[in-house]
Short mmCIF file of C-alpha atoms and ligand atoms in Angstrom, two decimals:
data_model
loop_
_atom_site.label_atom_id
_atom_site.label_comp_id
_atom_site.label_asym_id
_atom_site.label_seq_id
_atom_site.Cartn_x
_atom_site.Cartn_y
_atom_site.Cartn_z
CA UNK A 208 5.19 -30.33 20.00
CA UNK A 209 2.24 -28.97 18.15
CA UNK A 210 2.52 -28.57 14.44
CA UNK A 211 1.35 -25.20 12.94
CA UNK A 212 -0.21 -24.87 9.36
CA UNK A 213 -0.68 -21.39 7.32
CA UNK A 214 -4.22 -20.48 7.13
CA UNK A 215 -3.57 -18.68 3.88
CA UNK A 216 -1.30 -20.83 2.09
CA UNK A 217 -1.46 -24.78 3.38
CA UNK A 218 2.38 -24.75 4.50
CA UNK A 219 2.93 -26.91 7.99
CA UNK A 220 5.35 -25.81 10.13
CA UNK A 221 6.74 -28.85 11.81
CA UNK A 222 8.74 -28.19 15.01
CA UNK A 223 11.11 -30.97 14.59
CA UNK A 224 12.58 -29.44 11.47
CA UNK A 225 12.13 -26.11 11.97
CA UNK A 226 12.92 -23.54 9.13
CA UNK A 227 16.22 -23.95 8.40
CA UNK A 228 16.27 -21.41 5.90
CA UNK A 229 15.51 -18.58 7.77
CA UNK A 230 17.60 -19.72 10.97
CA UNK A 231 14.96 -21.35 12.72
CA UNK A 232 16.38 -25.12 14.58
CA UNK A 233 15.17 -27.75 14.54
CA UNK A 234 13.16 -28.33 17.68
CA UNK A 235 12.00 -24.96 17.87
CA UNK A 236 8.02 -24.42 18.97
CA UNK A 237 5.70 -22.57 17.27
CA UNK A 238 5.62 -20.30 20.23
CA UNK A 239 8.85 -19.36 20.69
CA UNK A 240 9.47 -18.45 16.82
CA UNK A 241 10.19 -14.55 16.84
CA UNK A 242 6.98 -12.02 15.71
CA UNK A 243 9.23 -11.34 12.32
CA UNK A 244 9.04 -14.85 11.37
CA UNK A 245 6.46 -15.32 8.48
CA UNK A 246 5.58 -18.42 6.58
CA UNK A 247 8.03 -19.57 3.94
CA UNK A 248 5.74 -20.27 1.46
CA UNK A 249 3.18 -17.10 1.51
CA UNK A 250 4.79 -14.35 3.84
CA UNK A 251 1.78 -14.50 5.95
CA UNK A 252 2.82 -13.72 9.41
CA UNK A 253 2.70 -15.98 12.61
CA UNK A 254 -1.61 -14.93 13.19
CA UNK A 255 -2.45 -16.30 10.06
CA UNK A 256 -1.41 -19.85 11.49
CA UNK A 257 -3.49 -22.44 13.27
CA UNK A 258 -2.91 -25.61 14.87
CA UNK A 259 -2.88 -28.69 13.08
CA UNK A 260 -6.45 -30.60 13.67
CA UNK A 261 -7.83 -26.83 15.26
CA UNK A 262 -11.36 -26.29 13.66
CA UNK A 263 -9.60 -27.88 10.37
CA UNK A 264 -13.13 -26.95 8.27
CA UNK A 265 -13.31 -23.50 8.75
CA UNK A 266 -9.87 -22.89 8.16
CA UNK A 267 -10.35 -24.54 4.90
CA UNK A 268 -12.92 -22.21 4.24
CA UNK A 269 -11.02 -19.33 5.06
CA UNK A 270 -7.94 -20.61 3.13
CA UNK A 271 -10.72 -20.59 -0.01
CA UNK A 272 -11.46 -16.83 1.48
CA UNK A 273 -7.61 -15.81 1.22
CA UNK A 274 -7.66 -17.59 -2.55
CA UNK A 275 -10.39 -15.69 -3.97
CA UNK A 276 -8.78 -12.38 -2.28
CA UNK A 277 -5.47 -12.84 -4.39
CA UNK A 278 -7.43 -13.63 -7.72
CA UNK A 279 -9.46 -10.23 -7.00
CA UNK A 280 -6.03 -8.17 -5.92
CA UNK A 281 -4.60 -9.54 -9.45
CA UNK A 282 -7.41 -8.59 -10.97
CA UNK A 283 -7.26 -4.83 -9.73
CA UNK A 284 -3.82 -4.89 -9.96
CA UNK A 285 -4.08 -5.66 -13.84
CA UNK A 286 -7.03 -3.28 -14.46
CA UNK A 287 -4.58 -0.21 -12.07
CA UNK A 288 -1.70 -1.28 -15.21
CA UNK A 289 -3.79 -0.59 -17.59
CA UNK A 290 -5.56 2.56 -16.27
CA UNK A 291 -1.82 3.88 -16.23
CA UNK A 292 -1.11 2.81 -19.25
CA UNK A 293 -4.06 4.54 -20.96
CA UNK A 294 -3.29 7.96 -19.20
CA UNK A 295 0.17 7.91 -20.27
CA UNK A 296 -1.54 7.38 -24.19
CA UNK A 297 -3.51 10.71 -22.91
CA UNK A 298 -0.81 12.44 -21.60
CA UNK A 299 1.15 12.25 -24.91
CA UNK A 300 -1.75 13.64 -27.10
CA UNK A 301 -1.61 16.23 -24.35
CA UNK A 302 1.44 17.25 -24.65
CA UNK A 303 1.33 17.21 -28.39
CA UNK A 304 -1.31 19.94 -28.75
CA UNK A 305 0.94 22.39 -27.66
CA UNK A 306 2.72 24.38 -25.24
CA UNK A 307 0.12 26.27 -23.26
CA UNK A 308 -0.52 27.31 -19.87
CA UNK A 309 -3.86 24.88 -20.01
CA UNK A 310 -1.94 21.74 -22.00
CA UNK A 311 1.42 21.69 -19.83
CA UNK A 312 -1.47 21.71 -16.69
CA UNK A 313 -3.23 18.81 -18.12
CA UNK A 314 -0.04 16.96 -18.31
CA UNK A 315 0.97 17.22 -15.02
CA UNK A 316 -2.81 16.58 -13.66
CA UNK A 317 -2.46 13.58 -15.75
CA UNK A 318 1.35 12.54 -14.33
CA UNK A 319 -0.15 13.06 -10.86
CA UNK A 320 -2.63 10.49 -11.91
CA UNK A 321 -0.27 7.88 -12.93
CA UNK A 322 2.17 8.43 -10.06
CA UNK A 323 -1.36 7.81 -7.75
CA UNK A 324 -2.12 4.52 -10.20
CA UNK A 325 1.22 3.47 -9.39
CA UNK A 326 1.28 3.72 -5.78
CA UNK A 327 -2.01 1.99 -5.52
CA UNK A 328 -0.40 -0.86 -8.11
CA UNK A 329 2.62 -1.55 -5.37
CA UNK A 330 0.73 -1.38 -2.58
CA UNK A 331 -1.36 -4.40 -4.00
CA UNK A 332 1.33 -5.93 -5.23
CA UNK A 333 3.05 -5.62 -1.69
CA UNK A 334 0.32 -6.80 0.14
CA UNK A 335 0.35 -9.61 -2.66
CA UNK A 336 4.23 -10.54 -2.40
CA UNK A 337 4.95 -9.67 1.67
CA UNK A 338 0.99 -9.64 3.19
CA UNK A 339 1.87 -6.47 4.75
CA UNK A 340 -0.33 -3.36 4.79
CA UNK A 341 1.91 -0.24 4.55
CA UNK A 342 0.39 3.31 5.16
CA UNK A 343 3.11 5.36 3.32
CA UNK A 344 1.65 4.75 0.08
CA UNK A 345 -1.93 6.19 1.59
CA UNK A 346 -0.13 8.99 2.75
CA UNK A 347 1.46 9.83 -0.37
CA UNK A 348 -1.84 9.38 -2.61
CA UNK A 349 -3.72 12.05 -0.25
CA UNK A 350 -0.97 14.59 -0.96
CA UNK A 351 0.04 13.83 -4.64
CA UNK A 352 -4.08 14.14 -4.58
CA UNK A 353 -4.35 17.30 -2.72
CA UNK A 354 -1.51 19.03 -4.96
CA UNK A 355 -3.28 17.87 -7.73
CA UNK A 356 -6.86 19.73 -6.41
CA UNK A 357 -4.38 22.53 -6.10
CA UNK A 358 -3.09 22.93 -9.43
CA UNK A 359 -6.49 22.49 -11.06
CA UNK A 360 -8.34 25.14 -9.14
CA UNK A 361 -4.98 27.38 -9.89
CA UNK A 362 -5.52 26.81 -13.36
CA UNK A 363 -9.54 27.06 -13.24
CA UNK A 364 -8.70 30.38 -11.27
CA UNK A 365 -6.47 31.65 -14.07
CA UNK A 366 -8.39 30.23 -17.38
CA UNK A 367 -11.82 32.43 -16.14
CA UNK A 368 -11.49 35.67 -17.89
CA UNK A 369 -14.11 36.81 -15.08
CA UNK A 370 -14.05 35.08 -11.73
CA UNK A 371 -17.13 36.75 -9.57
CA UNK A 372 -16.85 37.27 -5.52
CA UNK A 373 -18.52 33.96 -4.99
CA UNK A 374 -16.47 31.79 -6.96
CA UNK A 375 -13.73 33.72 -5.96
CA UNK A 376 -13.67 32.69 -2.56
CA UNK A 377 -15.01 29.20 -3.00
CA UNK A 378 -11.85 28.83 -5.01
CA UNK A 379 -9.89 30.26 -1.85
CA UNK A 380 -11.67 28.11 0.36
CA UNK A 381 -10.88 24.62 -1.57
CA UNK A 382 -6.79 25.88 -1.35
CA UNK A 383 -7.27 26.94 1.83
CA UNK A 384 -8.88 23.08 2.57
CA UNK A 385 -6.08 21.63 0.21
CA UNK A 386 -3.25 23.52 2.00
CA UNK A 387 -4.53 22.51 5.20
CA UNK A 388 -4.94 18.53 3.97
CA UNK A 389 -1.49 18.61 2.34
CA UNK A 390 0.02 19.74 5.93
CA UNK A 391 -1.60 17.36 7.74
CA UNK A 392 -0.45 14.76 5.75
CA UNK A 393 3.66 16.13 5.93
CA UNK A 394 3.21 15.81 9.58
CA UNK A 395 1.58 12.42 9.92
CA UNK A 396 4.30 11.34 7.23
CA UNK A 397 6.97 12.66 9.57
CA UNK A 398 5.37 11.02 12.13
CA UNK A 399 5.09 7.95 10.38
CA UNK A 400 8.82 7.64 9.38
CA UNK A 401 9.97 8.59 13.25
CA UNK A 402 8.26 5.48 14.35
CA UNK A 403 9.42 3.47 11.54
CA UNK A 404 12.98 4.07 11.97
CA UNK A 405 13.05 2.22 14.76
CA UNK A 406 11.12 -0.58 13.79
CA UNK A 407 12.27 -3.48 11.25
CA UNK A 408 12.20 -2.13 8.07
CA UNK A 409 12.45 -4.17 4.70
CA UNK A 410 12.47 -3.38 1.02
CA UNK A 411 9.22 -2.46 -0.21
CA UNK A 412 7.51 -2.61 2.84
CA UNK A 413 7.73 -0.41 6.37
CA UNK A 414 6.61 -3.42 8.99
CA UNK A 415 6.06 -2.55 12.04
CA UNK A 416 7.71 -5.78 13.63
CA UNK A 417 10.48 -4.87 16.14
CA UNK A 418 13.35 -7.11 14.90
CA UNK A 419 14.36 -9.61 17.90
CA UNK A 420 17.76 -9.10 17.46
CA UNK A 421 17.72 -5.14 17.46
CA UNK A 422 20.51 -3.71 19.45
CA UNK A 423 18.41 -1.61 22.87
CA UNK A 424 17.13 1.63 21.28
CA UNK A 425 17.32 1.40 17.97
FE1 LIG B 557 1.58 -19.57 3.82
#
């Protein structure tokens, strides 16, 4: 039996042992280990595996590729924390000019911001800790975005003392284009978590592996 090593990490999965710690026997092929399985060392799931003495070199190099990704996704994951960090600063001298129509809109334009930081921050670090892509978070940027276009041409509307026909109904037209994105994004949500449920779910993450030991139709 052919022994398997993790293109992203180095870890060898030897078939005589198996992986005891997540149920695998010993004697178990690299074949016949379940889609869900991922690499004990990494998460990186079963495609990210080659065999042992398989076009070692470039393997190497890609395990170098999958290095330098990680330092880069720390990297924007530190520079997202900050970002946040330096809106909240904002947000509080915001907030502490005042309580006007204009000041409480900036502060919620801002907390939009953050909340948008923040999805993009656990998404990375997701993709860091479990190597798994997840949509929702895209799906929830575009709308906490498109709300966000919302309010600000809402408050642009109401801070003109004049508004002329033109700007009028660009304004109209951007809602109108906002409504529309922020619908289309409800229903491809909905649509999202309908096909989820019945796929393995797991905290932090909405994989799309079918678990092998899922009762028929669920
Ligand atoms: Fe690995």
């Amino acid at each position: 039996m052919k022994k398997y090593k993790c293109s992203v990490c180095g870890y060898v999965y030897n078939p005589e042992t198996g992986d005891p710690i997540a149920g695998i026997a010993p004697g178990t092929p690299f074949e016949a280990l379940p889609h869900s399985w991922a690499c004990p060392k990494c998460n990186a799931l079963k495609d990210k595996f080659h065999a042992v003495g398989d076009h070692e070199t470039t393997h190497e190099l890609l395990r170098k590729f999958y290095l330098a990704e990680d330092v880069a996704y720390y990297f924007i994951a530190v520079i997202l924390f900050i970002a946040a960090i330096s809106i909240i600063g904002i947000t509080i001298t915001h907030f502490l000019k005042g309580f006007n129509t204009v000041n409480i809109l900036n502060v919620v334009n801002d907390i939009l911001l953050v909340v948008i930081i923040l999805e993009i921050f656990s998404t990375v670090l997701i993709y860091l800790t479990e190597r798994r892509i997840s949509l929702t978070p895209f799906i929830l940027i575009g709308l906490i975005s498109s709300i966000r276009r919302i309010l600000m041409v809402t408050a642009m509307m109401s801070a003109r003392e004049t508004t002329t026909d033109v700007e009028f109904s660009r304004s109209i037209q951007e809602l109108v284009v906002s409504a529309g994105i922020v619908l289309t994004l409800i229903v491809c949500y909905y649509i999202l978590s309908k096909v989820t449920k019945s796929a393995e779910r797991c905290i932090g993450c909405t994989g799309f592996e079918k678990r092998d030991d899922a009762p028929p139709g669920v």
